[in-house]
CSV table of C-alpha atoms in Angstrom, one decimal:
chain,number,residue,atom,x,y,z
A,9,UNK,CA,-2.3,-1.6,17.7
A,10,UNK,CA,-4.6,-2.8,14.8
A,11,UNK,CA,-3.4,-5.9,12.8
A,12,UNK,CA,-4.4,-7.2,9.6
A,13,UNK,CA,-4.5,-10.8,9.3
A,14,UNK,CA,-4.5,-13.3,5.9
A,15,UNK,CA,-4.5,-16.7,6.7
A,16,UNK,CA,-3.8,-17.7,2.6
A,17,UNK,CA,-0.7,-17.4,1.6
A,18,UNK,CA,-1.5,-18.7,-2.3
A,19,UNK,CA,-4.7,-19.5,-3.5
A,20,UNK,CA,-5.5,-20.9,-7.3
A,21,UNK,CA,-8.9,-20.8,-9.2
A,22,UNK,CA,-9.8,-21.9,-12.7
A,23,UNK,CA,-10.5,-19.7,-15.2
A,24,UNK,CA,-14.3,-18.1,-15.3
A,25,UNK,CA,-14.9,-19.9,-11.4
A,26,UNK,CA,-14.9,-17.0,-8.0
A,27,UNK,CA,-12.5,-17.4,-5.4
A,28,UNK,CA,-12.8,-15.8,-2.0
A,29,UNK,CA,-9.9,-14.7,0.0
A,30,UNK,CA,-10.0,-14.4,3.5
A,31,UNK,CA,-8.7,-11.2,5.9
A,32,UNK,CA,-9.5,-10.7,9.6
A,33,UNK,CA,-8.7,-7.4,11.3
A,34,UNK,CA,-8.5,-6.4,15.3
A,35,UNK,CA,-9.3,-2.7,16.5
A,36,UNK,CA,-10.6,-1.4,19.0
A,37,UNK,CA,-11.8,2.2,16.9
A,38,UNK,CA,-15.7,2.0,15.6
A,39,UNK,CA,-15.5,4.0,13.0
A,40,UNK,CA,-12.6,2.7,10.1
A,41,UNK,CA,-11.9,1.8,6.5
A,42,UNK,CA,-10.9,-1.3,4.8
A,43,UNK,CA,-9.8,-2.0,1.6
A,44,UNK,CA,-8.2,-4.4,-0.8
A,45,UNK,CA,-5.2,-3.8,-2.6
A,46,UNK,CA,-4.2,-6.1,-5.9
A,47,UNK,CA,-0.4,-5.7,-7.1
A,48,UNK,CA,0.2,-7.2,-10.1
A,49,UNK,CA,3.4,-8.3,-11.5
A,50,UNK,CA,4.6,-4.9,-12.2
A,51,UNK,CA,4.1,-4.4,-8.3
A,52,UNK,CA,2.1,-0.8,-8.6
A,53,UNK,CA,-0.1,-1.3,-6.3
A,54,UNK,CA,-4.0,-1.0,-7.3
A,55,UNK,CA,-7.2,-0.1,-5.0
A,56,UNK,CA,-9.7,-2.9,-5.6
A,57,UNK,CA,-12.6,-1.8,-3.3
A,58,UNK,CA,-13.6,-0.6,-0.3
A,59,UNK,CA,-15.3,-0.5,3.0
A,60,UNK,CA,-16.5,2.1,4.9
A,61,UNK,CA,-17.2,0.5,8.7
A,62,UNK,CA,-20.1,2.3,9.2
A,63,UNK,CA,-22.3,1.1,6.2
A,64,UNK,CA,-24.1,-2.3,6.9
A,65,UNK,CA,-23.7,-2.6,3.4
A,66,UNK,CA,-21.1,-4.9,1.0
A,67,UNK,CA,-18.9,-2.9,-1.0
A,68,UNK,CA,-19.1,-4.4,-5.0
A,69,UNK,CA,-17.4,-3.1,-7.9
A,70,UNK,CA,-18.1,-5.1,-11.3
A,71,UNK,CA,-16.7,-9.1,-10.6
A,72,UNK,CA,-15.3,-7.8,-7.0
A,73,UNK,CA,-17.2,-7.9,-3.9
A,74,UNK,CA,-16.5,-8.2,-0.2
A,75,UNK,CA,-18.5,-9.7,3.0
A,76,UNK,CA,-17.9,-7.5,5.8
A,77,UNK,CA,-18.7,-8.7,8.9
A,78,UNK,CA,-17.8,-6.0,11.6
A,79,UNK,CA,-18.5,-7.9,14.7
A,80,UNK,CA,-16.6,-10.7,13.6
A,81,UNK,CA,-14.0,-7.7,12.2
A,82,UNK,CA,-13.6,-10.0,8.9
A,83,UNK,CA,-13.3,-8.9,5.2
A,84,UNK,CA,-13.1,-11.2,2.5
A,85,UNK,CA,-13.0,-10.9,-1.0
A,86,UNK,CA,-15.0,-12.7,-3.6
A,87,UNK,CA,-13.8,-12.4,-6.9
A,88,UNK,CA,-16.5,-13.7,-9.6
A,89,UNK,CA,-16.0,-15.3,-13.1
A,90,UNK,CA,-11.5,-15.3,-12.7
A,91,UNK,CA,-9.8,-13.7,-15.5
A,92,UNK,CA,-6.0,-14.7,-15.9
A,93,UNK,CA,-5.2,-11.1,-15.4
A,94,UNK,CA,-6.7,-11.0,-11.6
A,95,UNK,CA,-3.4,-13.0,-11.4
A,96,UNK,CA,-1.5,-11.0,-8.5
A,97,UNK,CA,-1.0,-10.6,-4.8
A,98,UNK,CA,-3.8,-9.4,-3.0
A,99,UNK,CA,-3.5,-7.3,0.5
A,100,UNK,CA,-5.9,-6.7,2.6
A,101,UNK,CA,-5.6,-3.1,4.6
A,102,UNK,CA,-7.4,-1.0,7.2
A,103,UNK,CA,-7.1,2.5,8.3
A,104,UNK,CA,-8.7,4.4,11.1
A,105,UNK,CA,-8.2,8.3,10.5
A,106,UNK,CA,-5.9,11.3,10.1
A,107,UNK,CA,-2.0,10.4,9.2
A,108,UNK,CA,-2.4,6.9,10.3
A,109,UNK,CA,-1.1,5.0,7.5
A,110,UNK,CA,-2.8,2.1,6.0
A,111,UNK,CA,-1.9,-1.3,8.1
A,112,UNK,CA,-1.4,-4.0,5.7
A,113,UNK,CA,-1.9,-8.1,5.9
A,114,UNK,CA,0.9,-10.1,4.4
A,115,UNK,CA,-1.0,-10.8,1.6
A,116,UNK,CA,-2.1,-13.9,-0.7
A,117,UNK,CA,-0.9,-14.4,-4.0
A,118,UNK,CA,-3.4,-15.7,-6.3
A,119,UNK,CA,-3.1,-17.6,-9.3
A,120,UNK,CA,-5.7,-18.1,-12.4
A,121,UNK,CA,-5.7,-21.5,-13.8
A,122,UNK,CA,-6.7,-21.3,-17.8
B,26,UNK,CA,-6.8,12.4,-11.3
B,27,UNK,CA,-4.6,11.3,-7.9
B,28,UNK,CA,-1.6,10.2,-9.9
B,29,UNK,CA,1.5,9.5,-7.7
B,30,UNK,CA,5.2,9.0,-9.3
B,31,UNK,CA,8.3,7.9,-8.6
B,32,UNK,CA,11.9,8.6,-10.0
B,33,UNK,CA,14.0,6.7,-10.8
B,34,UNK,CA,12.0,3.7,-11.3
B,35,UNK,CA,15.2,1.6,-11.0
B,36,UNK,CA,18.9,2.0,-9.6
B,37,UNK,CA,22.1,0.3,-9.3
B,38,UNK,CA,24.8,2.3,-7.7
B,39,UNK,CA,28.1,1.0,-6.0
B,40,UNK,CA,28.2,0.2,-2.0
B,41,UNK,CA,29.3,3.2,-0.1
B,42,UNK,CA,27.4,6.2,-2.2
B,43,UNK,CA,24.0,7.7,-1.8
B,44,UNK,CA,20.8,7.6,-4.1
B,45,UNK,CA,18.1,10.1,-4.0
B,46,UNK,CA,14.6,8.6,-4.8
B,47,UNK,CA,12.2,11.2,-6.0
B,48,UNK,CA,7.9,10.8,-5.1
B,49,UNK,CA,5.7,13.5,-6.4
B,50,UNK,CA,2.2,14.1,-6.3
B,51,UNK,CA,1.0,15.0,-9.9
B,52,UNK,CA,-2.6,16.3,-9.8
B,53,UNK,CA,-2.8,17.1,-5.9
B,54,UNK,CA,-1.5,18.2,-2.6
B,55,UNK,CA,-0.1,15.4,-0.6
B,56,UNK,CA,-0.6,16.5,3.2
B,57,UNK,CA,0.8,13.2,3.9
B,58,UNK,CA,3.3,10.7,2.5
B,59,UNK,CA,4.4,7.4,3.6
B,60,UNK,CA,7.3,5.1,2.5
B,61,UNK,CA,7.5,1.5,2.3
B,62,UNK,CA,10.1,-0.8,1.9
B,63,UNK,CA,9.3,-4.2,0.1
B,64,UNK,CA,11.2,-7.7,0.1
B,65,UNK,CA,10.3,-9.9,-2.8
B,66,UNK,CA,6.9,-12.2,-1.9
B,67,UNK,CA,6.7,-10.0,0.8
B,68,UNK,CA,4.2,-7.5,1.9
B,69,UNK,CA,4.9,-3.5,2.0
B,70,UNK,CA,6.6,-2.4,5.5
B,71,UNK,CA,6.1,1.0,6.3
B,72,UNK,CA,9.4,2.9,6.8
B,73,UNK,CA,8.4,6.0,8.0
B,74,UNK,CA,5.3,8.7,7.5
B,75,UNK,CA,6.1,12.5,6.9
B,76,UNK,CA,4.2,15.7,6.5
B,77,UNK,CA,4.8,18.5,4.5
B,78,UNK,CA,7.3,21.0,6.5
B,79,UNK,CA,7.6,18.7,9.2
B,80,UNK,CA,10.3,16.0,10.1
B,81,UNK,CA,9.7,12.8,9.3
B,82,UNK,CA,8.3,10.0,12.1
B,83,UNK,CA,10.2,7.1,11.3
B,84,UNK,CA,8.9,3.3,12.3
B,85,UNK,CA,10.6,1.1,15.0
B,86,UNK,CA,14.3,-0.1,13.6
B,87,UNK,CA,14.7,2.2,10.6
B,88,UNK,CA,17.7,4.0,11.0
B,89,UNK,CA,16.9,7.6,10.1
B,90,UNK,CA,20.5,8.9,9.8
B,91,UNK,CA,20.9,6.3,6.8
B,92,UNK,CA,17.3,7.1,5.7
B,93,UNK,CA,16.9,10.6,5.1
B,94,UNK,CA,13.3,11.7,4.2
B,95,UNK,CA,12.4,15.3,3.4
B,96,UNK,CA,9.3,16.7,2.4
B,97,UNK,CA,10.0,19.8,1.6
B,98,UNK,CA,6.7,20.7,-0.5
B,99,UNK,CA,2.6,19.7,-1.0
B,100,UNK,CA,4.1,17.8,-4.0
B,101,UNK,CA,7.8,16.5,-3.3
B,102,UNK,CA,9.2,13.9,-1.1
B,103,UNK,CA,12.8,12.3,-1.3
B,104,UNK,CA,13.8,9.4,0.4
B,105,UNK,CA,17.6,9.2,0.4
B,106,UNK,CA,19.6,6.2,0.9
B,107,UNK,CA,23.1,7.5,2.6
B,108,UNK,CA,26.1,5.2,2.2
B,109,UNK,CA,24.0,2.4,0.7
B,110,UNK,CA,25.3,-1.6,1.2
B,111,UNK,CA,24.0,-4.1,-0.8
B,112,UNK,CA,21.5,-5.1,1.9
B,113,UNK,CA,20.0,-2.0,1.2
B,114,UNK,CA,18.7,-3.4,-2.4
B,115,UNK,CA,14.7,-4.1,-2.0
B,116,UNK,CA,11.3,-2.2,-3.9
B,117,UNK,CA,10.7,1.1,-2.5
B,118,UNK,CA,7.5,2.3,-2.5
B,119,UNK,CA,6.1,6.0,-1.8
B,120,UNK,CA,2.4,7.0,-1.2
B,121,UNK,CA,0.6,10.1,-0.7
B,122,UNK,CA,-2.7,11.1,1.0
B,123,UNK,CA,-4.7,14.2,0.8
B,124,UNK,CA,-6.5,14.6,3.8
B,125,UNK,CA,-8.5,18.0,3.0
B,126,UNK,CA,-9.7,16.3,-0.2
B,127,UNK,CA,-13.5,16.2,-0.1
B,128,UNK,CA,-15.4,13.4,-1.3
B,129,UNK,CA,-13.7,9.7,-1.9
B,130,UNK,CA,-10.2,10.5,-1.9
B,131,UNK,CA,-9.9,11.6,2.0
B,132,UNK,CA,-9.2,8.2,2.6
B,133,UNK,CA,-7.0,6.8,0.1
B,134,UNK,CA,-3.8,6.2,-0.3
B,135,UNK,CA,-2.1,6.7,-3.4
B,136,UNK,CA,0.8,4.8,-4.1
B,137,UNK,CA,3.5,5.5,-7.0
B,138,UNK,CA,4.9,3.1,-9.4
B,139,UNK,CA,8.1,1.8,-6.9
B,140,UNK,CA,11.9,2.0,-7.3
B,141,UNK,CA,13.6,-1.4,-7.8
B,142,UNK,CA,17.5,-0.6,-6.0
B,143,UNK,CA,19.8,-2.1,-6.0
B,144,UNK,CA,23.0,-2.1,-4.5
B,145,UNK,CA,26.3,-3.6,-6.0
């Protein structure tokens, strides 16, 4: 069964500086998706970005961006110049195919230090 | 577009009765929709994963006579709690896939808003 891994529980990071948080994943499937999920304080639960497993490629979107490394199966998240509302927890998720749902990590709840 | 909500957003109800929570795709067919149960400071446990005219496949240790999915439509899941106990009382969260989309959204998950219950 695939597992989804985050080693930080809670992370902080001052206001304007980029924190990384960590997520490894094990599968045994080639072709997959990963993604990060932020849920804010109102708990609705927000796509940050994506992965497709077959692009080489790291996924960015604006002051978000991964570095995928498949054969290590890791996928962090690098979040650049920290606004007080990327305050939230952050979960890492994969999915393979079909119905599968997504498989979620148990998540690290950042904080932004002004 | 791929808007998914929830109703109620929050409950109280009395041990011993029953509360229907309501998850509807608004702007697209949901072949697929999954429930999740979540504890505060915890991450989202699936509950169980159902597809439209189909009974619904329920994850190790939920008890599925106490709760009752149906999805009876593209658009319309319920999640029923039956005789509901005040362990019961967490976020419940529904979300929907569409897995003849095109484009993008074949691989997301769309999740709605939650309901907060809570059992007295």
């Amino acid at each position: 069964a695939q597992t989804v891994t985050q080693s930080q529980p809670e992370m902080s990071v001052q206001e304007a500086e980029t924190v990384t948080l960590s997520c490894t994943y094990d599968t045994s499937e080639s072709d997959y998706y990963l993604f990060w999920y932020k849920q804010p304080p109102s708990r609705q639960m927000i796509l940050v970005i994506r992965q497709e497993a077959y692009k080489q490629q790291n996924a960015t979107e604006n002051r978000f961006s991964v570095n995928f490394q498949k054969a290590a199966k890791s996928f962090s998240l690098k979040i650049s110049d920290s606004q007080l509302g990327d305050a939230a927890m952050y979960f890492c998720a994969y999915w393979s195919s079909g119905n599968t749902p997504l498989v979620f990590g148990k998540g690290t709840r950042l904080s932004v230090i002004a | 577009g791929a808007v998914v909500s929830q109703h109620p957003s929050w409950v109280i109800c009395k041990s011993g009765t029953s509360v229907k929570i309501e998850c509807r795709s608004l702007d697209f067919q949901a072949t697929t929709m999954f429930w999740y149960r979540q504890f505060p400071k915890q991450s989202l446990m699936l509950m169980a994963t159902s597809n439209e005219g189909s009974k619904a496949t329920y994850e190790q240790g939920v008890e599925k006579d106490k709760f009752l999915i149906n999805h009876a439509s593209l658009t319309l899941s319920t999640l029923t709690v039956t005789s509901a106990h005040p362990e019961d009382s967490s976020f419940y969260i529904c979300s929907a896939r569409d897995l003849h989309r095109p484009g993008q959204y074949t691989n997301e998950q769309f999740f709605g808003p939650g309901t907060r219950l809570t059992v007295l």
